[in-house]
Tab-separated table of C-alpha atoms and ligand atoms in Angstrom:
chain	number	residue	atom	x	y	z
A	10	MET	CA	-17.099	1.365	32.893
A	11	GLY	CA	-15.116	-1.350	31.159
A	12	SER	CA	-12.375	-3.050	32.756
A	13	ARG	CA	-9.559	-2.710	30.004
A	14	ARG	CA	-5.801	-1.408	31.697
A	15	ARG	CA	-5.331	0.638	28.351
A	16	ASN	CA	-7.653	2.953	27.413
A	17	PHE	CA	-8.129	3.364	23.066
A	18	LEU	CA	-6.434	5.313	20.546
A	19	VAL	CA	-7.723	5.723	17.043
A	20	ALA	CA	-5.636	6.978	14.475
A	21	GLY	CA	-6.067	8.320	11.182
A	22	ASN	CA	-2.967	7.949	8.162
A	23	TRP	CA	-4.183	10.185	5.570
A	24	LYS	CA	-0.794	9.102	3.507
A	25	MET	CA	-0.815	11.596	0.195
A	26	ASN	CA	-4.619	12.061	0.557
A	27	GLY	CA	-6.825	15.029	1.768
A	28	SER	CA	-6.977	18.278	1.605
A	29	LEU	CA	-7.465	21.537	3.538
A	30	ALA	CA	-11.328	21.404	3.333
A	31	GLY	CA	-10.914	17.964	4.362
A	32	VAL	CA	-8.936	19.193	7.863
A	33	GLN	CA	-12.031	21.419	8.308
A	34	ALA	CA	-14.317	19.162	7.218
A	35	LEU	CA	-13.108	16.918	10.415
A	36	ALA	CA	-13.077	19.967	12.646
A	37	ALA	CA	-16.472	20.218	11.603
A	38	ALA	CA	-17.056	16.908	12.821
A	39	ASN	CA	-16.858	18.243	16.290
A	40	ALA	CA	-19.430	21.185	16.216
A	41	ASP	CA	-21.450	19.817	18.945
A	42	GLY	CA	-18.432	18.333	20.944
A	43	ALA	CA	-18.340	14.864	19.604
A	44	MET	CA	-14.885	14.502	19.894
A	45	ALA	CA	-14.544	15.046	23.373
A	46	ARG	CA	-17.635	12.867	24.342
A	47	LEU	CA	-15.547	10.044	23.427
A	48	ASN	CA	-13.387	10.463	26.682
A	49	LEU	CA	-11.833	7.001	26.889
A	50	VAL	CA	-10.665	7.425	23.346
A	51	GLN	CA	-7.440	9.463	22.169
A	52	LEU	CA	-8.232	10.389	18.568
A	53	VAL	CA	-5.273	11.575	16.314
A	54	LEU	CA	-4.953	12.778	12.930
A	55	PHE	CA	-1.711	12.070	11.036
A	56	PRO	CA	-2.075	14.221	7.845
A	57	PRO	CA	0.161	15.300	4.957
A	58	PHE	CA	2.969	17.960	6.680
A	59	LEU	CA	1.406	20.326	4.661
A	60	TYR	CA	-1.867	20.540	6.605
A	61	LEU	CA	-0.487	20.514	10.388
A	62	PRO	CA	-0.782	24.586	10.614
A	63	GLU	CA	-4.534	24.000	9.567
A	64	ALA	CA	-4.563	21.054	11.681
A	65	GLN	CA	-3.756	22.745	14.585
A	66	ARG	CA	-5.659	25.700	14.251
A	67	CYS	CA	-8.887	24.004	13.880
A	68	LEU	CA	-8.344	21.141	16.068
A	69	GLY	CA	-6.423	22.855	18.904
A	70	ASP	CA	-9.607	22.569	21.107
A	71	SER	CA	-10.923	19.200	20.164
A	72	GLY	CA	-9.786	16.749	22.732
A	73	MET	CA	-8.284	15.582	19.132
A	74	ALA	CA	-4.220	15.460	18.996
A	75	TRP	CA	-2.068	15.292	15.624
A	76	GLY	CA	1.133	14.438	14.042
A	77	ALA	CA	3.463	13.571	11.119
A	78	GLN	CA	3.324	10.832	8.894
A	79	ASN	CA	7.255	11.115	9.050
A	80	VAL	CA	10.727	12.834	10.581
A	81	SER	CA	13.828	13.498	9.684
A	82	GLU	CA	16.407	11.400	12.161
A	83	HIS	CA	18.539	14.320	11.789
A	84	GLU	CA	18.159	17.373	13.921
A	85	SER	CA	19.549	20.494	11.703
A	86	GLY	CA	21.369	21.070	8.873
A	87	ALA	CA	21.915	20.416	5.034
A	88	TYR	CA	18.846	17.826	4.025
A	89	THR	CA	16.933	19.628	1.582
A	90	GLY	CA	13.217	18.266	1.531
A	91	GLU	CA	13.512	16.885	5.291
A	92	VAL	CA	11.525	17.812	8.110
A	93	SER	CA	12.805	18.247	11.880
A	94	ALA	CA	11.236	17.011	14.762
A	95	GLN	CA	11.856	20.093	16.232
A	96	MET	CA	9.733	21.778	13.122
A	97	LEU	CA	6.903	19.253	14.125
A	98	ARG	CA	7.141	20.091	17.703
A	99	GLU	CA	6.533	23.858	16.469
A	100	PHE	CA	3.389	22.819	14.711
A	101	GLY	CA	1.841	21.440	17.602
A	102	CYS	CA	2.441	17.493	16.590
A	103	ALA	CA	1.816	15.398	19.821
A	104	CYS	CA	3.052	12.252	17.782
A	105	VAL	CA	4.740	10.956	14.723
A	106	LEU	CA	4.741	7.652	12.626
A	107	VAL	CA	7.908	6.075	11.988
A	108	GLY	CA	8.509	3.070	10.162
A	109	HIS	CA	5.330	3.286	8.076
A	110	SER	CA	5.419	-0.170	5.455
A	111	GLU	CA	5.381	2.321	2.544
A	112	ARG	CA	8.293	4.388	3.929
A	113	ARG	CA	10.110	1.264	4.259
A	114	ALA	CA	9.183	-0.152	0.886
A	115	LEU	CA	9.051	2.724	-1.476
A	116	PHE	CA	11.997	5.150	0.138
A	117	GLY	CA	14.212	2.572	1.451
A	118	GLU	CA	14.228	3.475	5.298
A	119	SER	CA	15.918	0.771	6.645
A	120	ASP	CA	15.384	-0.773	10.469
A	121	ALA	CA	18.395	1.320	11.690
A	122	VAL	CA	16.834	4.272	9.932
A	123	VAL	CA	13.528	3.996	11.256
A	124	ALA	CA	15.016	3.294	15.223
A	125	HIS	CA	17.281	6.807	14.599
A	126	LYS	CA	13.286	8.904	13.479
A	127	PHE	CA	12.084	7.280	16.674
A	128	LEU	CA	14.646	8.332	18.856
A	129	ALA	CA	14.700	11.838	16.992
A	130	ALA	CA	10.928	12.099	17.662
A	131	SER	CA	11.142	10.960	21.343
A	132	ARG	CA	14.279	13.451	22.210
A	133	ALA	CA	11.753	16.121	20.901
A	134	GLY	CA	9.216	15.156	23.300
A	135	MET	CA	6.826	13.512	20.798
A	136	THR	CA	5.122	10.215	21.137
A	137	PRO	CA	6.679	7.582	18.492
A	138	VAL	CA	4.309	5.622	16.635
A	139	LEU	CA	6.525	2.703	15.596
A	140	CYS	CA	4.751	0.665	12.708
A	141	VAL	CA	6.114	-2.998	12.197
A	142	GLY	CA	4.495	-5.839	10.023
A	143	GLU	CA	5.707	-8.973	7.552
A	144	SER	CA	4.664	-9.066	3.988
A	145	LEU	CA	2.617	-12.186	2.815
A	146	GLN	CA	5.717	-13.600	1.801
A	147	GLU	CA	7.264	-13.299	5.280
A	148	ARG	CA	3.871	-14.720	6.624
A	149	GLU	CA	3.932	-17.756	4.505
A	150	GLN	CA	7.256	-18.681	5.409
A	151	GLY	CA	6.118	-18.375	8.544
A	152	ALA	CA	8.318	-15.377	9.604
A	153	THR	CA	5.875	-12.596	10.870
A	154	GLU	CA	7.626	-13.095	14.573
A	155	ALA	CA	11.341	-13.088	13.391
A	156	VAL	CA	10.727	-9.837	11.033
A	157	VAL	CA	8.577	-8.183	14.079
A	158	ALA	CA	11.549	-9.242	16.616
A	159	ARG	CA	13.910	-7.756	14.165
A	160	GLN	CA	12.195	-4.428	13.601
A	161	LEU	CA	11.345	-3.970	17.624
A	162	ARG	CA	15.240	-4.809	18.137
A	163	ALA	CA	16.492	-2.178	16.325
A	164	VAL	CA	14.658	0.424	18.526
A	165	LEU	CA	15.186	-1.283	21.245
A	166	ASP	CA	18.934	-0.842	20.626
A	167	LEU	CA	19.617	2.157	19.944
A	168	ALA	CA	16.672	3.337	22.397
A	169	GLY	CA	15.978	1.508	25.063
A	170	ALA	CA	13.038	0.232	26.424
A	171	SER	CA	12.841	2.779	28.775
A	172	ALA	CA	11.831	5.094	25.418
A	173	PHE	CA	8.756	2.724	25.216
A	174	THR	CA	7.110	4.460	27.981
A	175	ASP	CA	5.823	7.241	25.821
A	176	ALA	CA	5.614	5.459	22.602
A	177	VAL	CA	3.044	3.419	20.810
A	178	VAL	CA	3.783	0.483	18.721
A	179	ALA	CA	1.451	-0.060	15.528
A	180	TYR	CA	1.182	-3.385	14.101
A	181	GLU	CA	0.467	-3.202	10.499
A	182	PRO	CA	0.759	-6.495	8.163
A	183	VAL	CA	1.958	-5.320	4.599
A	184	TRP	CA	-0.617	-7.927	3.558
A	185	ALA	CA	-3.453	-5.982	4.672
A	186	ILE	CA	-2.556	-2.573	4.064
A	187	GLY	CA	-5.044	-0.781	1.386
A	188	THR	CA	-6.013	-4.224	-0.054
A	189	GLY	CA	-8.977	-4.660	1.973
A	190	ALA	CA	-7.929	-7.645	3.560
A	191	THR	CA	-7.830	-7.501	7.596
A	192	ALA	CA	-6.099	-9.960	9.593
A	193	THR	CA	-8.662	-11.816	11.542
A	194	PRO	CA	-8.874	-10.655	15.398
A	195	GLU	CA	-6.738	-13.755	16.744
A	196	GLN	CA	-4.264	-13.465	13.860
A	197	ALA	CA	-3.913	-9.874	14.992
A	198	GLN	CA	-3.968	-10.888	18.680
A	199	ASP	CA	-1.104	-13.417	18.313
A	200	VAL	CA	0.872	-10.831	16.978
A	201	HIS	CA	-0.328	-8.020	19.568
A	202	ALA	CA	0.843	-10.583	22.197
A	203	PHE	CA	3.909	-11.462	20.933
A	204	ILE	CA	4.754	-7.593	20.407
A	205	ARG	CA	3.938	-6.972	24.262
A	206	ARG	CA	6.202	-10.141	25.111
A	207	CYS	CA	9.305	-8.924	23.512
A	208	LEU	CA	9.005	-5.660	24.427
A	209	ALA	CA	8.602	-7.163	28.739
A	210	GLU	CA	11.571	-9.405	27.574
A	211	ALA	CA	12.888	-6.036	28.288
A	212	ASP	CA	10.905	-4.395	30.973
A	213	ALA	CA	7.608	-5.916	32.020
A	214	GLU	CA	6.233	-2.911	33.551
A	215	ILE	CA	6.379	-0.377	30.248
A	216	ALA	CA	5.254	-3.548	28.304
A	217	ALA	CA	1.659	-3.520	30.066
A	218	GLY	CA	1.533	-0.050	29.253
A	219	VAL	CA	2.267	0.301	25.951
A	220	HIS	CA	-0.840	0.826	23.301
A	221	ILE	CA	-0.240	-1.500	20.467
A	222	LEU	CA	-2.582	-0.471	17.166
A	223	TYR	CA	-3.833	-2.545	14.633
A	224	GLY	CA	-3.646	-1.389	11.028
A	225	GLY	CA	-4.710	-3.047	7.971
A	226	SER	CA	-8.052	-2.367	6.119
A	227	MET	CA	-9.727	-1.584	9.402
A	228	LYS	CA	-13.345	0.419	9.599
A	229	ARG	CA	-16.544	0.355	10.984
A	230	ALA	CA	-17.582	-3.102	9.393
A	231	ASN	CA	-14.414	-4.773	11.424
A	232	ALA	CA	-13.330	-2.526	14.173
A	233	ARG	CA	-15.434	-4.120	16.745
A	234	GLU	CA	-14.174	-7.365	16.557
A	235	LEU	CA	-10.443	-6.485	16.365
A	236	LEU	CA	-10.765	-4.044	19.255
A	237	ALA	CA	-12.416	-6.508	21.467
A	238	MET	CA	-9.140	-8.510	21.336
A	239	PRO	CA	-7.009	-7.957	24.678
A	240	ASP	CA	-3.533	-6.790	23.575
A	241	VAL	CA	-5.404	-4.612	20.527
A	242	ASP	CA	-5.533	-1.227	22.061
A	243	GLY	CA	-6.681	0.895	18.943
A	244	GLY	CA	-6.402	1.246	15.561
A	245	LEU	CA	-4.019	3.016	12.434
A	246	LEU	CA	-6.800	3.854	9.639
A	247	GLY	CA	-5.391	4.567	6.982
A	248	GLY	CA	-8.197	4.377	4.109
A	249	ALA	CA	-11.336	4.259	6.756
A	250	SER	CA	-9.845	7.789	8.179
A	251	LEU	CA	-10.341	9.873	5.027
A	252	ASN	CA	-14.433	9.780	5.428
A	253	VAL	CA	-15.277	11.521	8.660
A	254	ASP	CA	-18.381	9.175	9.319
A	255	GLU	CA	-16.316	6.168	9.137
A	256	PHE	CA	-13.395	7.237	11.528
A	257	MET	CA	-15.836	8.336	14.122
A	258	ALA	CA	-17.687	5.225	13.571
A	259	VAL	CA	-14.829	3.387	14.280
A	260	ALA	CA	-13.528	5.730	17.333
A	261	ILE	CA	-17.676	5.552	19.007
A	262	THR	CA	-17.161	1.716	18.803
A	263	ALA	CA	-13.562	2.037	20.761
A	264	GLN	CA	-15.750	4.225	23.081
A	265	ARG	CA	-18.491	1.688	23.666
A	266	LEU	CA	-15.851	-1.228	24.460
A	267	ALA	CA	-14.094	0.581	26.802
A	268	GLN	CA	-17.351	1.398	28.385
A	269	GLY	CA	-18.089	-2.475	28.429
A	270	VAL	CA	-21.259	-1.267	25.774
A	271	THR	CA	-21.946	-5.195	24.103
B	309	PEP	C1	-2.027	2.827	6.728
B	309	PEP	O1	-2.011	3.030	5.591
B	309	PEP	O2	-0.907	2.912	8.146
B	309	PEP	C2	-3.379	1.745	6.931
B	309	PEP	C3	-3.572	0.860	7.910
B	309	PEP	O3	-3.854	1.670	5.771
B	309	PEP	P1	-5.410	0.962	5.387
B	309	PEP	O4	-6.718	1.162	6.957
B	309	PEP	O5	-6.358	1.754	4.266
B	309	PEP	O6	-5.422	-0.236	4.642
């Protein structure tokens, strides 16, 4: 058994990809109980909203949780096209992504909106997975820490440190998402440790328990070296999560690391 303080979490963000059959194929990968055997790894699927009922139907007993890629910051009302946190709970969602860089960049979600979405998810009893990360330009300008600190601060100011007792942070450098250009393990570790320090300034105990995932072109070929870093507690996979074998290979890598298998 390994000596990690936090078990791993491996999540798949399908974005606007996948299909009903894809959800069923993922469930079929569990036919021999493969997911349940990964007892040191929490698996989570973030499919498009429409596939959540199918995820609930086919993944219910698998040990794999499911969640949404987005949530409204409002509880209910005249918000055409939006989906509330309570509705997601009705379909068994355990978690919800908030602040994914595509939502921030393509749909104009500000730090303040992301913070309200985080709070809406928390209040409904779901785990918000707060995505943070810098653009290439920001990294080149040496602004990585300032950007990540600002994104965290918006949530800490609104929801308080205690809201991170049941929350996950995903560090997703924008320049690594969908590009094949993964952060080096050292780059990831530096930012993950920085995120933990920022949270520790608010509450050291909560910071020590928070899962911080890495996201950005993670796949079977690079997962091991990233997951071996002390503050990398799992991965948020986009492209690689669409391939069941690739996704499960990353999960098995995490399980082996957690068991201390080198
Ligand atoms: C993501 O969208 O969260 C992501 C990490 O994508 P990819 O793995 O494709 O870079």
